CSV table of C-alpha atoms in Angstrom, one decimal:
chain,number,residue,atom,x,y,z
A,17,MET,CA,5.6,150.2,49.7
A,18,PRO,CA,2.7,149.1,52.9
A,19,GLU,CA,1.4,145.3,52.9
A,20,VAL,CA,-0.8,144.1,53.5
A,21,PRO,CA,-0.7,141.2,56.1
A,22,GLY,CA,-0.7,138.0,54.7
A,23,THR,CA,-0.1,139.2,50.7
A,24,GLY,CA,3.1,141.6,50.6
A,25,GLY,CA,4.3,144.3,49.0
A,26,ALA,CA,3.5,143.0,45.8
A,27,GLY,CA,0.6,141.2,46.8
A,28,ASP,CA,1.6,138.1,46.3
A,29,GLY,CA,3.1,137.2,49.8
A,30,THR,CA,6.6,137.3,48.9
A,31,ALA,CA,7.3,140.1,45.8
A,32,TRP,CA,8.7,142.8,48.0
A,33,SER,CA,9.0,140.9,51.6
A,34,GLY,CA,11.8,140.6,53.2
A,35,GLY,CA,15.5,142.2,52.6
A,36,ALA,CA,15.4,140.5,49.4
A,37,GLY,CA,12.1,141.9,48.2
A,38,ALA,CA,13.3,145.5,49.0
A,39,ARG,CA,16.4,145.5,47.4
A,40,ALA,CA,14.5,144.2,44.3
A,41,PHE,CA,11.7,146.8,44.4
A,42,ALA,CA,15.0,149.6,45.0
A,43,ALA,CA,16.1,148.2,41.5
A,44,VAL,CA,13.0,149.2,39.6
A,45,GLU,CA,13.5,151.6,37.0
A,46,ALA,CA,10.4,152.9,36.8
A,47,ALA,CA,11.0,155.6,33.5
A,48,THR,CA,7.0,155.9,33.5
A,49,ASP,CA,6.6,156.8,36.9
A,50,TRP,CA,9.1,159.3,36.2
A,51,LEU,CA,7.7,161.2,33.5
A,52,LEU,CA,4.3,161.1,34.2
A,53,GLY,CA,3.5,160.4,37.4
A,54,TYR,CA,6.2,161.7,40.0
A,55,PRO,CA,7.0,164.8,38.8
A,56,PHE,CA,2.7,165.9,38.8
A,57,VAL,CA,2.3,164.3,42.6
A,58,PHE,CA,5.2,166.9,43.3
A,59,ARG,CA,3.2,169.7,41.7
A,60,ALA,CA,0.1,169.4,42.6
A,61,LEU,CA,2.2,169.9,45.9
A,62,ALA,CA,3.9,172.4,45.5
A,63,ARG,CA,0.3,174.4,45.2
A,64,ARG,CA,-0.3,173.4,48.7
A,65,ILE,CA,2.8,172.8,50.6
A,66,GLY,CA,5.3,175.6,51.5
A,67,ALA,CA,8.2,175.1,53.2
A,68,GLY,CA,8.8,173.6,56.1
A,69,GLU,CA,5.5,172.3,56.6
A,70,VAL,CA,5.2,168.5,57.1
A,71,LEU,CA,4.3,166.1,54.1
A,72,VAL,CA,4.0,162.4,54.6
A,73,ASP,CA,4.9,159.6,52.2
A,74,TYR,CA,2.9,156.8,52.9
A,75,GLY,CA,4.0,153.9,51.6
A,76,CYS,CA,7.3,154.9,51.2
A,77,GLY,CA,8.9,152.0,50.2
A,78,PRO,CA,13.3,152.3,49.8
A,79,GLY,CA,12.8,156.6,50.0
A,80,LYS,CA,13.6,158.0,46.7
A,81,VAL,CA,10.1,159.6,46.3
A,82,ALA,CA,10.3,160.9,49.6
A,83,ASP,CA,14.0,162.2,48.9
A,84,GLU,CA,13.4,164.0,45.9
A,85,ALA,CA,10.5,165.5,47.4
A,86,ALA,CA,11.8,167.0,50.2
A,87,ARG,CA,14.9,168.3,47.7
A,88,ARG,CA,12.2,170.3,45.3
A,89,LEU,CA,9.6,171.5,48.1
A,90,GLY,CA,11.8,171.7,51.0
A,91,ALA,CA,9.1,170.4,52.9
A,92,ARG,CA,9.9,168.2,56.1
A,93,VAL,CA,9.4,165.0,54.5
A,94,LEU,CA,8.0,161.5,57.1
A,95,GLY,CA,8.4,158.7,55.1
A,96,VAL,CA,6.2,155.7,56.1
A,97,ASP,CA,6.0,151.5,55.6
A,98,THR,CA,4.7,148.5,56.8
A,99,SER,CA,8.3,147.3,55.4
A,100,PRO,CA,10.6,147.1,58.2
A,101,GLU,CA,13.5,146.0,55.7
A,102,MET,CA,12.1,149.3,53.4
A,103,LEU,CA,12.6,151.6,55.7
A,104,ALA,CA,16.7,150.5,56.5
A,105,LEU,CA,17.3,151.1,53.3
A,106,ALA,CA,15.2,154.1,52.9
A,107,ARG,CA,17.5,155.2,55.7
A,108,ALA,CA,20.8,154.4,54.1
A,109,SER,CA,19.9,156.0,51.2
A,110,ALA,CA,17.1,159.1,51.5
A,111,THR,CA,19.7,161.8,53.4
A,112,ALA,CA,16.9,164.6,52.9
A,113,VAL,CA,13.8,163.3,54.8
A,114,ALA,CA,13.3,164.0,57.9
A,115,GLY,CA,12.7,160.9,59.6
A,116,TYR,CA,10.6,157.3,59.1
A,117,HIS,CA,8.0,155.6,61.1
A,118,LEU,CA,6.7,152.1,60.9
A,119,VAL,CA,2.9,151.3,60.1
A,120,VAL,CA,1.8,148.5,62.2
A,121,ASP,CA,-1.8,146.9,62.3
A,122,GLY,CA,-2.6,149.6,59.8
A,123,ARG,CA,-1.4,152.5,62.3
A,124,VAL,CA,1.0,155.4,62.1
A,125,THR,CA,1.3,154.8,66.0
A,126,ALA,CA,4.3,157.5,66.4
A,127,LEU,CA,2.5,160.6,64.4
A,128,PRO,CA,-0.8,162.1,66.4
A,129,ASP,CA,-4.0,163.1,64.4
A,130,GLY,CA,-3.7,165.9,62.5
A,131,CYS,CA,0.2,166.1,62.5
A,132,ALA,CA,0.2,165.7,58.8
A,133,ASP,CA,0.0,169.0,56.5
A,134,ALA,CA,0.2,167.1,53.2
A,135,VAL,CA,0.1,163.5,52.4
A,136,MET,CA,1.3,162.1,49.3
A,137,CYS,CA,0.5,157.6,48.3
A,138,ASN,CA,2.4,156.2,45.5
A,139,HIS,CA,1.5,153.1,44.0
A,140,VAL,CA,0.6,151.2,47.5
A,141,LEU,CA,-2.7,150.5,46.1
A,142,ALA,CA,-1.3,148.1,44.4
A,143,SER,CA,-0.8,145.9,47.5
A,144,LEU,CA,-4.5,146.0,48.2
A,145,PRO,CA,-6.8,143.1,47.7
A,146,THR,CA,-9.5,144.5,49.4
A,147,GLU,CA,-12.0,147.5,49.3
A,148,GLU,CA,-12.2,147.3,53.6
A,149,ALA,CA,-8.0,147.5,53.0
A,150,VAL,CA,-8.2,150.7,50.3
A,151,LEU,CA,-10.5,152.2,52.9
A,152,GLY,CA,-8.5,150.7,55.9
A,153,VAL,CA,-5.6,152.8,54.3
A,154,PHE,CA,-7.0,156.1,52.8
A,155,THR,CA,-8.8,156.5,57.2
A,156,GLU,CA,-5.2,155.9,58.4
A,157,ILE,CA,-4.1,158.9,56.1
A,158,ARG,CA,-7.4,161.5,57.0
A,159,ARG,CA,-6.3,160.6,60.3
A,160,LEU,CA,-2.8,161.9,59.9
A,161,LEU,CA,-4.0,164.5,57.8
A,162,ARG,CA,-5.0,168.1,59.9
A,163,PRO,CA,-8.7,169.6,58.2
A,164,GLY,CA,-8.3,170.9,54.9
A,165,ALA,CA,-4.7,169.5,53.6
A,166,PRO,CA,-4.5,167.9,50.7
A,167,PHE,CA,-3.8,164.0,49.5
A,168,VAL,CA,-2.5,163.0,46.4
A,169,LEU,CA,-2.7,159.9,45.5
A,170,LEU,CA,-0.7,158.2,42.2
A,171,ALA,CA,-2.1,154.9,40.4
A,172,THR,CA,-1.7,153.1,38.0
A,173,ASP,CA,-5.5,152.5,35.3
A,174,PRO,CA,-5.9,148.7,35.0
A,175,ALA,CA,-8.4,149.7,31.7
A,176,CYS,CA,-4.6,149.9,30.0
A,177,SER,CA,-4.3,146.5,30.6
A,178,GLY,CA,-1.6,145.1,28.2
A,179,THR,CA,0.2,147.9,26.9
A,180,GLU,CA,4.0,147.6,26.9
A,181,TYR,CA,5.0,151.0,28.1
A,182,ALA,CA,8.7,152.1,29.0
A,183,SER,CA,9.1,150.6,32.3
A,184,LEU,CA,6.0,148.5,33.2
A,185,ARG,CA,3.3,146.3,31.4
A,186,ILE,CA,-0.3,145.8,34.0
A,187,GLY,CA,-2.2,142.6,33.1
A,188,ASP,CA,-2.7,140.7,29.9
A,189,PRO,CA,-3.8,142.4,26.9
A,190,GLY,CA,-7.4,142.4,26.5
A,191,ALA,CA,-8.2,141.8,29.7
A,192,VAL,CA,-11.2,143.2,32.0
A,193,TYR,CA,-10.2,144.1,35.9
A,194,GLY,CA,-12.6,144.5,38.4
A,195,PRO,CA,-12.0,146.4,42.0
A,196,GLY,CA,-9.2,144.1,43.5
A,197,ASP,CA,-9.0,141.4,41.1
A,198,GLY,CA,-5.5,139.7,40.7
A,199,LEU,CA,-3.1,141.0,37.5
A,200,THR,CA,0.6,140.3,36.7
A,201,VAL,CA,2.1,143.8,36.7
A,202,ARG,CA,5.7,143.3,34.4
A,203,LEU,CA,8.0,146.1,35.9
A,204,ARG,CA,11.6,146.9,33.9
A,205,ARG,CA,14.8,147.0,36.1
A,206,THR,CA,17.5,149.2,36.1
A,207,ASP,CA,20.2,146.6,34.4
A,208,GLY,CA,17.5,146.3,31.7
A,209,SER,CA,15.9,142.7,32.9
A,210,TRP,CA,12.4,142.3,33.8
A,211,GLN,CA,10.3,141.6,37.1
A,212,GLU,CA,6.8,140.0,36.9
A,213,VAL,CA,4.8,140.4,40.0
A,214,ARG,CA,1.2,139.7,41.7
A,215,ASN,CA,-1.2,143.3,42.4
A,216,HIS,CA,-4.0,143.8,42.2
A,217,ALA,CA,-6.6,146.3,39.9
A,218,TRP,CA,-8.4,149.1,41.3
A,219,PRO,CA,-10.0,151.2,38.9
A,220,VAL,CA,-9.9,154.6,38.9
A,221,ALA,CA,-12.8,155.3,38.2
A,222,VAL,CA,-14.4,153.4,42.3
A,223,LEU,CA,-11.3,155.8,43.9
A,224,PRO,CA,-13.9,159.0,44.6
A,225,ALA,CA,-16.1,157.4,46.2
A,226,LEU,CA,-14.2,155.7,48.5
A,227,LEU,CA,-11.7,158.3,49.6
A,228,GLU,CA,-15.1,160.7,50.5
A,229,ARG,CA,-16.3,157.6,52.1
A,230,ALA,CA,-13.2,157.5,54.3
A,231,GLY,CA,-13.5,161.5,54.8
A,232,PHE,CA,-12.2,163.5,52.0
A,233,ARG,CA,-13.9,166.1,49.8
A,234,ASP,CA,-12.9,167.7,46.8
A,235,VAL,CA,-12.3,165.0,44.8
A,236,VAL,CA,-10.1,165.2,41.1
A,237,GLN,CA,-8.3,163.0,38.6
A,238,GLN,CA,-6.2,163.9,36.4
A,239,ARG,CA,-4.3,161.5,33.7
A,240,PRO,CA,-0.9,163.1,32.7
A,241,THR,CA,-0.3,163.5,29.0
A,242,VAL,CA,3.7,163.2,27.7
A,243,ASP,CA,2.7,166.3,26.5
A,244,GLU,CA,2.2,168.2,29.7
A,245,ALA,CA,5.0,166.4,30.9
A,246,LEU,CA,7.5,167.7,28.8
A,247,THR,CA,6.7,170.7,31.2
A,248,VAL,CA,6.7,169.1,34.1
A,249,ALA,CA,9.1,166.5,34.0
A,250,ASP,CA,13.4,166.5,34.1
A,251,ALA,CA,13.8,167.6,30.3
A,252,ASP,CA,16.9,165.4,29.1
A,253,PHE,CA,15.2,162.5,30.8
A,254,ALA,CA,11.9,163.7,28.8
A,255,ALA,CA,13.5,164.2,25.7
A,256,GLY,CA,15.3,161.2,26.3
A,257,ARG,CA,12.6,158.0,24.5
A,258,ALA,CA,10.2,158.4,22.0
A,259,TRP,CA,7.5,157.2,25.1
A,260,THR,CA,5.3,155.8,22.4
A,261,ALA,CA,3.3,153.8,23.7
A,262,GLU,CA,2.3,156.2,27.8
A,263,ARG,CA,1.5,159.1,24.3
A,264,ALA,CA,-0.8,156.8,23.1
A,265,ARG,CA,-2.4,155.5,26.2
A,266,PRO,CA,-1.2,157.7,29.0
A,267,PRO,CA,-1.3,154.9,32.4
A,268,LEU,CA,-1.1,156.6,35.5
A,269,VAL,CA,-3.6,158.6,37.4
A,270,ILE,CA,-2.9,161.5,39.5
A,271,THR,CA,-5.9,161.8,42.3
A,272,THR,CA,-6.5,164.9,44.7
A,273,ALA,CA,-8.8,165.3,47.5
A,274,LEU,CA,-8.4,167.5,50.7
A,275,ALA,CA,-8.8,165.9,54.2
A,276,ALA,CA,-13.2,167.1,54.8
């Protein structure tokens, strides 16, 4: 997950910073994401990217999602991140990924313009405190994409604040968050414990205009439901929990766009 200089990977300066932070992030369970998020990201990519084509995971973190994308899609996946510690974990564990690159001062210097056939970006916006920072990430992603190539973005909806999901809670009950506002997110770990991190809210309705400013077109948003997930996510995983809150108020939004 990319970090904004001076804010850390989760937006508070400490949460995912350094080796300890990278290991903590790798221990996040992310059950809700594996039900309503990542399978839909993979499906959106599968419609537009072929085997052997280049997929960049912008903000790959410890590489779990990049690794799964490589295995499912047959793509040549390149993970990029601002954290050397995250990339070190990814190199040690995500065996299907073709390579990793460091983001320095907002740019992946090792990758040329138009090198990617697709880019995915999962939960990176939560680390970005300003509109300028969001535009900077979108602009760099646009640089990496060839014209007409797809960008798939996964983000939580801060309008779902206070709801207790299987693996997270976004913000406080009854709170209303504007663009860039700080909020606390609770994340469930694989050992059953919970961790609180400070993030930034980006209402999903503001994203299409920002993407268009960064050089994207044909922006479409989807809010996956549990019923849809039963046909997209791993069947045993989807059937293993009641997903009560996820059914009542799905918290994740998939935004797709094409490089203009």
